Coordinates of C-alpha atoms and ligand atoms in Angstrom, one line a residue:
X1097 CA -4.9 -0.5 42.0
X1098 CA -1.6 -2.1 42.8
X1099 CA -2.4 -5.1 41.2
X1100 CA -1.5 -3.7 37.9
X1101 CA 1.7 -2.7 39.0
X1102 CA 2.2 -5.8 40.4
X1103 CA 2.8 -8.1 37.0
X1104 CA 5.6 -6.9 35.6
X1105 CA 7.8 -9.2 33.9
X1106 CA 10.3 -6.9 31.8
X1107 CA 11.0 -6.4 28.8
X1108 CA 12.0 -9.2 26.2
X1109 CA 14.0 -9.3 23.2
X1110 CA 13.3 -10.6 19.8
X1111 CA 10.6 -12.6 18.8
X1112 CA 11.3 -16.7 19.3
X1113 CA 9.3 -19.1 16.9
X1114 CA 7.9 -22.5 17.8
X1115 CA 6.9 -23.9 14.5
X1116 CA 4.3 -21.4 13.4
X1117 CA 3.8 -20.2 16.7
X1118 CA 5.0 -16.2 17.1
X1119 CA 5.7 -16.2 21.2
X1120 CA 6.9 -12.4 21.5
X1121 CA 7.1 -9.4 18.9
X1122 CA 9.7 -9.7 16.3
X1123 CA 11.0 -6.6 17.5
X1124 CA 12.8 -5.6 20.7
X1125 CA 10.0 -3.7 23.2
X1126 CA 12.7 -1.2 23.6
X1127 CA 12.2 0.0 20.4
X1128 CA 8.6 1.0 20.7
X1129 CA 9.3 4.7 19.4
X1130 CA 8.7 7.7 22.0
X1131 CA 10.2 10.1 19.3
X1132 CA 9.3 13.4 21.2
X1133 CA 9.8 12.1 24.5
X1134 CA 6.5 11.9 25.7
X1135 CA 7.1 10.0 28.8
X1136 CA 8.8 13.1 30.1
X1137 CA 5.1 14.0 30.6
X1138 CA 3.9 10.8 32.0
X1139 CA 4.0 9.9 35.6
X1140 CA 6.0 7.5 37.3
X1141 CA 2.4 5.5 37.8
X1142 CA 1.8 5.8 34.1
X1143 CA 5.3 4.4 32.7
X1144 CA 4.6 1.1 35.5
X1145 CA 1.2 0.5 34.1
X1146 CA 1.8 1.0 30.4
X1147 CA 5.5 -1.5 31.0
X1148 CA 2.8 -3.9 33.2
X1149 CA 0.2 -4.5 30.6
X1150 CA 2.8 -4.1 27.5
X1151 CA 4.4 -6.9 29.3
X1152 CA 0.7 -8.7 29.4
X1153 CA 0.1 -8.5 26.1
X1154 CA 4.1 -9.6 25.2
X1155 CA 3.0 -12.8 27.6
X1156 CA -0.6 -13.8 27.4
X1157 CA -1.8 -12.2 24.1
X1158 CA 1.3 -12.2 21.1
X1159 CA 1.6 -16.0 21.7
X1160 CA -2.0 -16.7 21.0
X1161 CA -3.2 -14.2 18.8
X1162 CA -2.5 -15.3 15.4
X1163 CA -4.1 -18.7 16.2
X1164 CA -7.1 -17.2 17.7
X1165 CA -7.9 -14.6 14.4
X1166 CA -7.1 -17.5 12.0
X1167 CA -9.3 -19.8 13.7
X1168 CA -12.2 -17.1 14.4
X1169 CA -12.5 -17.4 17.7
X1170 CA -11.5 -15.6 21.1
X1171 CA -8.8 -15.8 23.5
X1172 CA -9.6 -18.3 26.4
X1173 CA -9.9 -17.3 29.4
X1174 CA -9.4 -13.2 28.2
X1175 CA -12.0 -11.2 30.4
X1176 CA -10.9 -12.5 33.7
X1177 CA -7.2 -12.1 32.7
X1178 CA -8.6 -8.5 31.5
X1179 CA -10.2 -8.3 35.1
X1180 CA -6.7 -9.5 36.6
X1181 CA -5.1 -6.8 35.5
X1182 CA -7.2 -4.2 36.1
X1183 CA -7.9 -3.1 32.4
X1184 CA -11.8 -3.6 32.7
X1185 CA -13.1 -0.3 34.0
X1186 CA -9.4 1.4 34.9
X1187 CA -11.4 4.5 35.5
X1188 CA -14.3 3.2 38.2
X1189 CA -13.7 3.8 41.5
X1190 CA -12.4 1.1 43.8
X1191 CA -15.5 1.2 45.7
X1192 CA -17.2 -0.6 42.9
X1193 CA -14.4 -2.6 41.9
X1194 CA -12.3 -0.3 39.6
X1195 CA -8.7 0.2 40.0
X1196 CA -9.7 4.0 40.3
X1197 CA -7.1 5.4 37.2
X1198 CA -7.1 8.6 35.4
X1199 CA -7.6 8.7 31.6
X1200 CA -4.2 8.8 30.6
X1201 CA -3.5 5.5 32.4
X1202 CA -7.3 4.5 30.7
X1203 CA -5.6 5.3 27.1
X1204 CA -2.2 3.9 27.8
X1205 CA -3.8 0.7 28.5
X1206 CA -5.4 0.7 25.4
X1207 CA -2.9 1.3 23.7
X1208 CA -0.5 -1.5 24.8
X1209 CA -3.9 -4.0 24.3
X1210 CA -4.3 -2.9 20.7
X1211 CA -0.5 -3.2 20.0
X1212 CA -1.8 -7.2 20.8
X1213 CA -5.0 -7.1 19.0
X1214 CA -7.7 -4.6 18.1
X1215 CA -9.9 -7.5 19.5
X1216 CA -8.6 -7.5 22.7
X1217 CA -8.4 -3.7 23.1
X1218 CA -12.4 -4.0 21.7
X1219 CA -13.2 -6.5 24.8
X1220 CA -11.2 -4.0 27.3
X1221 CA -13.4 -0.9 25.5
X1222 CA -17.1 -2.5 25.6
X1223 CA -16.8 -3.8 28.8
X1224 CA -15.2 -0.5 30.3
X1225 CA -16.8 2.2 28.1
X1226 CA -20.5 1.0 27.2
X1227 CA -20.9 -1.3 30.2
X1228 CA -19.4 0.1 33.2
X1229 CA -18.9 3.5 32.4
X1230 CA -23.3 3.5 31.7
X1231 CA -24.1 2.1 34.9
X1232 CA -21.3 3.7 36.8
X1233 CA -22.6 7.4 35.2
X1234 CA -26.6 6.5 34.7
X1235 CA -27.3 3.3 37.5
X1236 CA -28.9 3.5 40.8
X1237 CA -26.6 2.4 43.7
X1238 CA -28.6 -1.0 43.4
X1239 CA -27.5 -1.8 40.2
X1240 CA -23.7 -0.2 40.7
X1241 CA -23.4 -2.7 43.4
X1242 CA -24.8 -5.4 41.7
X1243 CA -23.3 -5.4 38.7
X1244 CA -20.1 -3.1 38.4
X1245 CA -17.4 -5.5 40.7
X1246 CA -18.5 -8.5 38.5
X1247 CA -18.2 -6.6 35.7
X1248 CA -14.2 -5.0 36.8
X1249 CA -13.5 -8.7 37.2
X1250 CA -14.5 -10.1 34.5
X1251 CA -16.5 -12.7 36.1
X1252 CA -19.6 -11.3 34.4
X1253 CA -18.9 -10.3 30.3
X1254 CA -21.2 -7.2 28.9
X1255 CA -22.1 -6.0 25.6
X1256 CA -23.8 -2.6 24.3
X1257 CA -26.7 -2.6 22.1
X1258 CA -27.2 0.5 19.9
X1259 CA -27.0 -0.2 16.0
X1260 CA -29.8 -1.8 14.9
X1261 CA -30.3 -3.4 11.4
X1262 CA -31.5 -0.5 9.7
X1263 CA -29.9 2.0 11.7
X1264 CA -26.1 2.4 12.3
X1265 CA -24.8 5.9 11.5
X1266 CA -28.4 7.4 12.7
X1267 CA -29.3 5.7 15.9
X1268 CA -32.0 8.5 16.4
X1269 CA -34.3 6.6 14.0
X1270 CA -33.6 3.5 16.5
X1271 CA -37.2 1.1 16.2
X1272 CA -36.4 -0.8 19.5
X1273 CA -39.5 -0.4 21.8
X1274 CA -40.6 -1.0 25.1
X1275 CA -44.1 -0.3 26.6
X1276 CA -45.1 -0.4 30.6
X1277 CA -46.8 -2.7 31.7
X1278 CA -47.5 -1.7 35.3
X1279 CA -44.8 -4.3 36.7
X1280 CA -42.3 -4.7 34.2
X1281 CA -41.5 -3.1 31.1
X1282 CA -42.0 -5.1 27.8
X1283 CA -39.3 -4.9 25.3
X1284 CA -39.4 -5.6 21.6
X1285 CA -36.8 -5.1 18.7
X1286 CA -33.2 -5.6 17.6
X1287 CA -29.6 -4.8 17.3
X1288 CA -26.8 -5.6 15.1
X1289 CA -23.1 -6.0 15.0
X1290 CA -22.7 -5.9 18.9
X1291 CA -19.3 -6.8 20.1
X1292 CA -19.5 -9.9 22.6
X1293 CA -23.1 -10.3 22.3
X1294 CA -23.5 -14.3 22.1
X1295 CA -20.7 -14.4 25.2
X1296 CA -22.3 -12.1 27.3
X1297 CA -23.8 -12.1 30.6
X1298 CA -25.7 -8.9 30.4
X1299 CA -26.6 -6.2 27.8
X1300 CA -26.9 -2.6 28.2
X1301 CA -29.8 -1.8 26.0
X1302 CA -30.9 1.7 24.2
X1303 CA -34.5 1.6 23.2
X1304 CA -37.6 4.2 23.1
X1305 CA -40.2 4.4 25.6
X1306 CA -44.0 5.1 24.7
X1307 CA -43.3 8.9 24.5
X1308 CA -40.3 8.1 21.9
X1309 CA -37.4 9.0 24.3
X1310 CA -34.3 6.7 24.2
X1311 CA -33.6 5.2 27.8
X1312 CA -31.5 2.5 28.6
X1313 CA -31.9 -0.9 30.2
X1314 CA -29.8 -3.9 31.8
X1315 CA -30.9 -7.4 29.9
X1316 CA -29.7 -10.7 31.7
X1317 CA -28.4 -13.6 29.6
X1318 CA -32.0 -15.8 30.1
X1319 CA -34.9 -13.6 30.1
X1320 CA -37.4 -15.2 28.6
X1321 CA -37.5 -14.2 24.3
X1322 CA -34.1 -12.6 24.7
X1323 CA -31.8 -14.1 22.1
X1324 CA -28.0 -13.3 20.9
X1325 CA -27.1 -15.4 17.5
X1326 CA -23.5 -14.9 16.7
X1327 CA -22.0 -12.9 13.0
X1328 CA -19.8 -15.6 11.0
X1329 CA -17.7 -14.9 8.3
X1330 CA -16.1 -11.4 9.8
X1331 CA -12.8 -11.3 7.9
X1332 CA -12.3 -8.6 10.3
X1333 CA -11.5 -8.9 14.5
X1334 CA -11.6 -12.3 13.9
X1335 CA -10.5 -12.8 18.0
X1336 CA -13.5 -11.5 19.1
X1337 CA -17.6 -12.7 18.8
X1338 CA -19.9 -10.2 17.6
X1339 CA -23.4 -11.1 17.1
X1340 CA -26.9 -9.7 17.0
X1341 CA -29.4 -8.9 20.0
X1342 CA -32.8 -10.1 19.4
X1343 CA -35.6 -8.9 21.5
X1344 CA -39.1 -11.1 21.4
X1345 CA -41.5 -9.6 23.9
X1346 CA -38.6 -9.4 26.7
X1347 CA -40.6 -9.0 30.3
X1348 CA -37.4 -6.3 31.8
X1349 CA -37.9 -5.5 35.8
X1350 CA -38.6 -1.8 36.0
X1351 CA -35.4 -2.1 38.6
X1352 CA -33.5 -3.0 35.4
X1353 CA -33.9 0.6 33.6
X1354 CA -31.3 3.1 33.8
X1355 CA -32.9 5.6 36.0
X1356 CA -30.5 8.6 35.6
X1357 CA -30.7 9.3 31.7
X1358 CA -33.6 9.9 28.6
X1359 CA -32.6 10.9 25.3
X1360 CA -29.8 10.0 22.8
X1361 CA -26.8 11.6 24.8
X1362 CA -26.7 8.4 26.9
X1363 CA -25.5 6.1 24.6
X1364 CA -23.4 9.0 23.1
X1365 CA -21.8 9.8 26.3
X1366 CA -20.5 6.7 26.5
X1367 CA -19.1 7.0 22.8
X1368 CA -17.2 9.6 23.8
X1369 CA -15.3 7.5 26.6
X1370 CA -15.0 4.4 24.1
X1371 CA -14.0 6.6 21.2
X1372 CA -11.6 8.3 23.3
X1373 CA -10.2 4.8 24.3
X1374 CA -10.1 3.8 20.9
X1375 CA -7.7 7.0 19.7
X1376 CA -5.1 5.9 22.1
X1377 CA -5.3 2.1 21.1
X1378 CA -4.8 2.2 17.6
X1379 CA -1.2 3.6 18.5
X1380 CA -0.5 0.5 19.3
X1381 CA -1.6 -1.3 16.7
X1382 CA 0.2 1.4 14.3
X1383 CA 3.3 0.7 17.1
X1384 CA 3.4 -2.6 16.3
X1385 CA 3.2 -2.5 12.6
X1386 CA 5.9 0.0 12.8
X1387 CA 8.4 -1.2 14.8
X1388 CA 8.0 -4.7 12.9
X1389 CA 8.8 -2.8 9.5
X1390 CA 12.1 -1.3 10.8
X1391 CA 13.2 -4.6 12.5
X1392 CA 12.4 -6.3 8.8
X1393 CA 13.7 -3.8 6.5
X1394 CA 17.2 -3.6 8.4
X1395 CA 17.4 -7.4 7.9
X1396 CA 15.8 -8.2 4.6
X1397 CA 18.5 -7.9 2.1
X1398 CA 17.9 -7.3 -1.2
X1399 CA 19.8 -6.6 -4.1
X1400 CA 23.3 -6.8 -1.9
X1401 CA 21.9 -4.2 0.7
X1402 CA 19.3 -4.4 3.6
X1403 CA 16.0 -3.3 2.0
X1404 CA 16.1 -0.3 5.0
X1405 CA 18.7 1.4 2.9
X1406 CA 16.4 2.1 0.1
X1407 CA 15.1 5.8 0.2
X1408 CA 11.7 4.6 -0.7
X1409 CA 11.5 2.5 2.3
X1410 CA 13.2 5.6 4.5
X1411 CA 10.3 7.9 3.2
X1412 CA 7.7 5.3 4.3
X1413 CA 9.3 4.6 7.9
X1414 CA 10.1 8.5 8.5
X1415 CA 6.1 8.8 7.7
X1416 CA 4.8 6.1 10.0
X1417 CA 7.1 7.4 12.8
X1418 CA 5.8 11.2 12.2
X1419 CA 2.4 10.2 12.0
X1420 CA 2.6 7.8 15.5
X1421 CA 4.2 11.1 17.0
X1422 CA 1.5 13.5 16.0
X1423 CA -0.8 10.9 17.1
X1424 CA 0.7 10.3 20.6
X1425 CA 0.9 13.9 21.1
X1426 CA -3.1 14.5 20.5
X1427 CA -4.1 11.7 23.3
X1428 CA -1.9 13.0 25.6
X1429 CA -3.5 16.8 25.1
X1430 CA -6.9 14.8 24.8
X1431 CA -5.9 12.9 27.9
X1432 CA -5.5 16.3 30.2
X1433 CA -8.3 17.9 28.7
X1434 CA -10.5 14.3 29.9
X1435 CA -8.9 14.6 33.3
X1436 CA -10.3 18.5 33.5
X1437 CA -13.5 17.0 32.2
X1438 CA -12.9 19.6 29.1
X1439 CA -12.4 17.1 26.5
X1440 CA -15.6 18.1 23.7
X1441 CA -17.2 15.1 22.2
X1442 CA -15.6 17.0 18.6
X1443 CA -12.9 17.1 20.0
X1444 CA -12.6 13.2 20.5
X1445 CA -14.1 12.9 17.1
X1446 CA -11.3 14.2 15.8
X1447 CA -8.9 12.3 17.1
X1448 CA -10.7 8.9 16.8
X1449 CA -11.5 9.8 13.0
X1450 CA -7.3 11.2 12.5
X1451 CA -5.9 8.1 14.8
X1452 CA -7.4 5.5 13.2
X1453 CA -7.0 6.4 9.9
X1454 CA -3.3 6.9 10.5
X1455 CA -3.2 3.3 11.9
X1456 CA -5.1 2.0 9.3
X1457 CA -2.5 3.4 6.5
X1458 CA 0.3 2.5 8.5
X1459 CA -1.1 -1.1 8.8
X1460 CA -1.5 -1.5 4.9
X1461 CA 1.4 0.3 4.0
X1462 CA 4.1 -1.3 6.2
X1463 CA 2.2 -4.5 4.8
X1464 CA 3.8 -4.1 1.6
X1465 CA 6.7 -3.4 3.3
X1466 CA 7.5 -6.8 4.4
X1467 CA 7.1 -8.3 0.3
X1468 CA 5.0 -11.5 0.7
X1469 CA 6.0 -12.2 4.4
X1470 CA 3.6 -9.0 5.1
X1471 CA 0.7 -11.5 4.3
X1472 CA 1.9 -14.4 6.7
X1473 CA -0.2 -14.5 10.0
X1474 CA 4.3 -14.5 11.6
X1475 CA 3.8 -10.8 11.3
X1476 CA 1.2 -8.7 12.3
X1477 CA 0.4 -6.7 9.9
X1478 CA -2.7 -8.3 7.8
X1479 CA -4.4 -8.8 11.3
X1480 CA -4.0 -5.1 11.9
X1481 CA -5.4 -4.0 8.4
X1482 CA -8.0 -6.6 8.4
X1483 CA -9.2 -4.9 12.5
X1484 CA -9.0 -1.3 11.4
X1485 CA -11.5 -1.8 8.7
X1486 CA -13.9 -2.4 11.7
X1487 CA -12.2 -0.4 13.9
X1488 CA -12.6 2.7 11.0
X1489 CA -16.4 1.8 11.0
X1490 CA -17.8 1.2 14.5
X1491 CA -18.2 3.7 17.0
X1492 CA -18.6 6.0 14.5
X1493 CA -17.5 5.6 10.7
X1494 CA -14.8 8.2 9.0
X1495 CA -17.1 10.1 7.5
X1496 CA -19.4 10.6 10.1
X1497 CA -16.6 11.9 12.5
X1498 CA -15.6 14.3 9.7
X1499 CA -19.5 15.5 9.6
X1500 CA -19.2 15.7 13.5
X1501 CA -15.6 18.3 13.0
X1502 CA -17.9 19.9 10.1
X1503 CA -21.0 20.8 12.3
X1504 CA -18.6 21.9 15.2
X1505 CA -17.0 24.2 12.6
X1506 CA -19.7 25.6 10.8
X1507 CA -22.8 24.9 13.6
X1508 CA -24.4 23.8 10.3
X1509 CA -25.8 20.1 10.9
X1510 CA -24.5 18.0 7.4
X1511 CA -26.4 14.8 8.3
X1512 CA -29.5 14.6 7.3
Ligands
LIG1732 P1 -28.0 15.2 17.7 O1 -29.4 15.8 17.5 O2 -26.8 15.8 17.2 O3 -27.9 14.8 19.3 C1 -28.9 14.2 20.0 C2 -28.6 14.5 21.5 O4 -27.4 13.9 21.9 C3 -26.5 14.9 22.3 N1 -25.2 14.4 21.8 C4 -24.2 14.0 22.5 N2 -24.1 13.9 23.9 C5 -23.0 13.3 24.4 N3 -22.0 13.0 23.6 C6 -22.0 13.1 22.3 N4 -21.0 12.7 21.5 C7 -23.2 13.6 21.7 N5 -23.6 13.9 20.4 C8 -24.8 14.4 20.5 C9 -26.9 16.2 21.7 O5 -26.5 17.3 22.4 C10 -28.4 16.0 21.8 O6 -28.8 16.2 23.1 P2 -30.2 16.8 23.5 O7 -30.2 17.0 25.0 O8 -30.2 18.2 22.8 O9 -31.2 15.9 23.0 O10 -28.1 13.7 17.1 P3 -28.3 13.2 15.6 O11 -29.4 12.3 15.5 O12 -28.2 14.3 14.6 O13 -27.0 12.3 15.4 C11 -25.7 12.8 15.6 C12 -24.6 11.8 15.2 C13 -24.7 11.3 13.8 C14 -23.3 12.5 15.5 C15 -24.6 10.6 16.2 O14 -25.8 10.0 16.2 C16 -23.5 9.6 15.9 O15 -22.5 9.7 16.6 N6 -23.7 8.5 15.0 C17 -22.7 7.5 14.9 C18 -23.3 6.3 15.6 C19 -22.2 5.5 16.4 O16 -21.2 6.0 16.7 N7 -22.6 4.3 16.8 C20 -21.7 3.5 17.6 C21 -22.4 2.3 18.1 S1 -21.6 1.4 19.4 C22 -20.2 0.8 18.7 O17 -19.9 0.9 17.5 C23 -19.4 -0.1 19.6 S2 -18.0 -0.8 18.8 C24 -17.4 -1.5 20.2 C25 -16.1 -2.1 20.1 O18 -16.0 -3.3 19.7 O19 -15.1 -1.4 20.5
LIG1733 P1 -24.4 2.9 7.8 O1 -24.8 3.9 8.9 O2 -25.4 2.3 7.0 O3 -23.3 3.7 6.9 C1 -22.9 3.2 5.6 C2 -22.0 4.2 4.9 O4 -22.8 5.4 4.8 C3 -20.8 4.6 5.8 O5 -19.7 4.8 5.0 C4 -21.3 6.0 6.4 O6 -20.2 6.8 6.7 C5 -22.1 6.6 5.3 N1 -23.1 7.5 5.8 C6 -24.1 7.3 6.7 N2 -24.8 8.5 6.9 C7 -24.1 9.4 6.2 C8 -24.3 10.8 6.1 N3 -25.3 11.5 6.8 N4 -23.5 11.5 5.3 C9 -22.5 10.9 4.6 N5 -22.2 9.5 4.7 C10 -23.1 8.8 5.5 N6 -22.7 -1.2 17.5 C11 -23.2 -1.3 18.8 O7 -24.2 -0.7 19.1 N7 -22.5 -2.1 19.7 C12 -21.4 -2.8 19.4 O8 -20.8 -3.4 20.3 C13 -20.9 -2.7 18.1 N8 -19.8 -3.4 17.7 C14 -19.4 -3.5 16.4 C15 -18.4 -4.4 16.1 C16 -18.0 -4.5 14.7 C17 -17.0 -5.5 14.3 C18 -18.6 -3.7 13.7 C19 -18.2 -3.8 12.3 C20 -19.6 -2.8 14.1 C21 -20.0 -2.7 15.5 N9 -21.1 -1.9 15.8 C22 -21.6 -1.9 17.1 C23 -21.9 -1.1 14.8 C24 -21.2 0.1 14.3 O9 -21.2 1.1 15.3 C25 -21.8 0.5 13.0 O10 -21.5 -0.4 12.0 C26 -21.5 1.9 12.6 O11 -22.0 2.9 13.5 C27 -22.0 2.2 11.1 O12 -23.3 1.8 11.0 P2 -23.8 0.9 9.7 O13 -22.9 -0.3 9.7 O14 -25.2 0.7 9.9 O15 -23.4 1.8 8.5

């Protein structure tokens, strides 16, 4: 574990530019809001990995992630820097690899990766949440040996293959089949819109056996009629590759299937772990796009006075600042309650579908904020926008987390 704690390189002050290169936030790290003094209720432990990796991201990811999004394409070298500092898997055991962390440490790290880039918080949260976490919770020891250190170190990249082209919001209806066929299983089918695909190394797969019950599987970059073409054009997460899974007649071992889970709640379990992760990283996207609005509003003079000193501009930062507070305050209750293994999966719904939204709102409105800077790729606020549309839509959309609250309420199902 200690190599997280171990990379600290303190805080840093304003944000420097080379040319059009952004090398550190525009704002001072020391300004990230903690309004309600929430680290009162962190640990020590906590406070050192949240500095570590906000430090990270203030080093490795701020000074390349305008160029990356702009140019569509990922981070070099990201995983194993992700593996480095122990932000792939923080909850897996150090027996397989894991640095062994609560959840509060999980979603703290999170956050301070999406205060970078949605992207890069995305990369932490598929590889953590809907790789490890599957074959940590659903694997035989085989495959947990196999596959989970590689994973933790990023020396081996996963993806998670659920959506499929004509089924997103309803993965029950998922077509993907595979038969048995005495010494392998034969799988046929595809998926859509999955994060990392054409980098990956493996995929964890959900598709429906002969008796129509969902079970998982582990596909190897190489397997003969397994293919993953690449999504162009995304105006959204631009830093990171998402792409399709396409699976021809795929001969899978039988050693490859998930032998601890059948039915839908398998890829849902691990839902709840990425959508958990999620509600603490959009903080820190929200974070960033908030402390960058008070640094520019207390600087930007207009009309003789710093644009900060406009009550319209007041209203909007007091908002952002109330919202980021409410928002900190639900992970940290959802955070216990996932220690005490009592979080509900409503429960996270709720605070992915209220955390998000608030970030997204944030992202647009401190946007404006900033006049016609707020479009410039200096600032971070289009990037943010432009992620939370995605961020918004996968692991769950809006609506369907609302429908989620709505059953919990009622027990009435609104789906279908
Ligand atoms: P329903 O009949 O309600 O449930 C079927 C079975 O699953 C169980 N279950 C859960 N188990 C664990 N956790 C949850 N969150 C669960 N939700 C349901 C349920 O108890 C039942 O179990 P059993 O034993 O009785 O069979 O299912 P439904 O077909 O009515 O659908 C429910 C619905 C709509 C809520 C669900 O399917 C849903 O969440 N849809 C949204 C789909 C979604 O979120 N897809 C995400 C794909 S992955 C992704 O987006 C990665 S983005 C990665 C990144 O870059 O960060
Ligand atoms: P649809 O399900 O077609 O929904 C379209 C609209 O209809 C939405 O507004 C939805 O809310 C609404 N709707 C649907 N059903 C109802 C209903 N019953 N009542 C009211 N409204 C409804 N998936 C993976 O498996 N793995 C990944 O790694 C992954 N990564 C992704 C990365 C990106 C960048 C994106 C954009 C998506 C990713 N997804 C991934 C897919 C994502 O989970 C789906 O896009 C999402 O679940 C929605 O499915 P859909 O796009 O098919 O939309």
């Amino acid at each position: 574990m200690n190599y997280l704690l171990t990379i600290y390189f303190g805080n840093s002050g304003k944000a420097l530019f080379l040319g059009k290169t952004k090398i550190m936030s525009y704002y001072p790290l020391t300004s990230i809001p903690d309004y309600y003094s929430i680290d009162a209720l962190l640990t020590e432990e906590h406070k050192l990995i949240r500095d570590s990796v906000r430090s990270w991201v203030e080093s490795f990811v701020m000074p390349k992630i305008d160029e990356a999004a702009q140019n569509h394409t990922d981070i070099p070298g990201l995983m194993k820097e992700l593996g480095n500092i122990g932000a792939l898997g923080p909850y897996i055991p150090e027996e397989y690899g894991g640095p062994g962390l609560d959840q509060i440490s999980y979603g703290l790290i999170m956050q301070e990766l999406e205060r970078g880039d949605s992207a890069v918080r995305s990369a932490a949260s598929v590889q953590s949440s809907l790789v490890m976490f599957p074959i940590f919770e659903y694997g035989s020891e085989e495959q947990k040996r196999k596959y989970l250190p590689k994973l933790a170190s990023g020396d081996i990249i996963g993806c998670f293959g659920l959506t499929e082209p004509n089924h997103g919001s309803d993965p029950s209806s998922m077509e993907s089949k595979f038969t048995d066929q005495g010494d392998h299983y034969l799988l046929n089918g595809a998926k859509m819109w999955i994060t990392n695909s054409p980098v990956a190394d493996i995929a964890v797969v959900w598709a429906k056996g002969e008796d129509g019950k969902v079970r998982g599987m582990i596909l190897e970059r190489g397997m003969e009629g397994f293919t993953t073409p690449t999504t162009h054009n995304k105006w959204s997460l631009r830093a990171s590759k998402t792409g399709e899974l396409v699976f021809n007649n795929v001969k899978v071992p039988k050693e490859n299937l998930l032998p601890n889970v059948e039915g839908l709640k398998g890829p849902l379990s691990c839902l709840n772990s990425a959508r958990y992760g999620i509600s603490w990283g959009v903080i820190g996207a929200a974070m960033d796009c908030y402390c960058t609005a008070v640094q520019y509003t207390k600087e930007r003079k207009q009309f003789g006075k710093p644009i900060a000193s406009f009550q319209l501009q007041q209203k909007k930062l007091a908002e952002f600042l109330t919202e980021i507070t409410k928002a900190q305050l639900l992970c940290l209750q959802l955070g216990n309650l996932k220690n005490a293994h009592k979080a509900s999966p409503a429960q996270i719904s709720m605070a992915k579908r209220n955390n998000v939204k608030m970030a997204i709102d944030i992202a647009r409105e401190s946007r404006q904020m900033l006049g016609g800077m707020g479009i410039m790729g200096e600032f971070p606020m289009m990037r943010h926008a432009a992620n939370l549309e995605s961020v918004i839509t996968y692991e769950g959309t809006h609506d369907i987390h609302l429908l989620i609250t709505g059953m919990d309420i009622t027990g009435i199902n609104a789906f279908g």
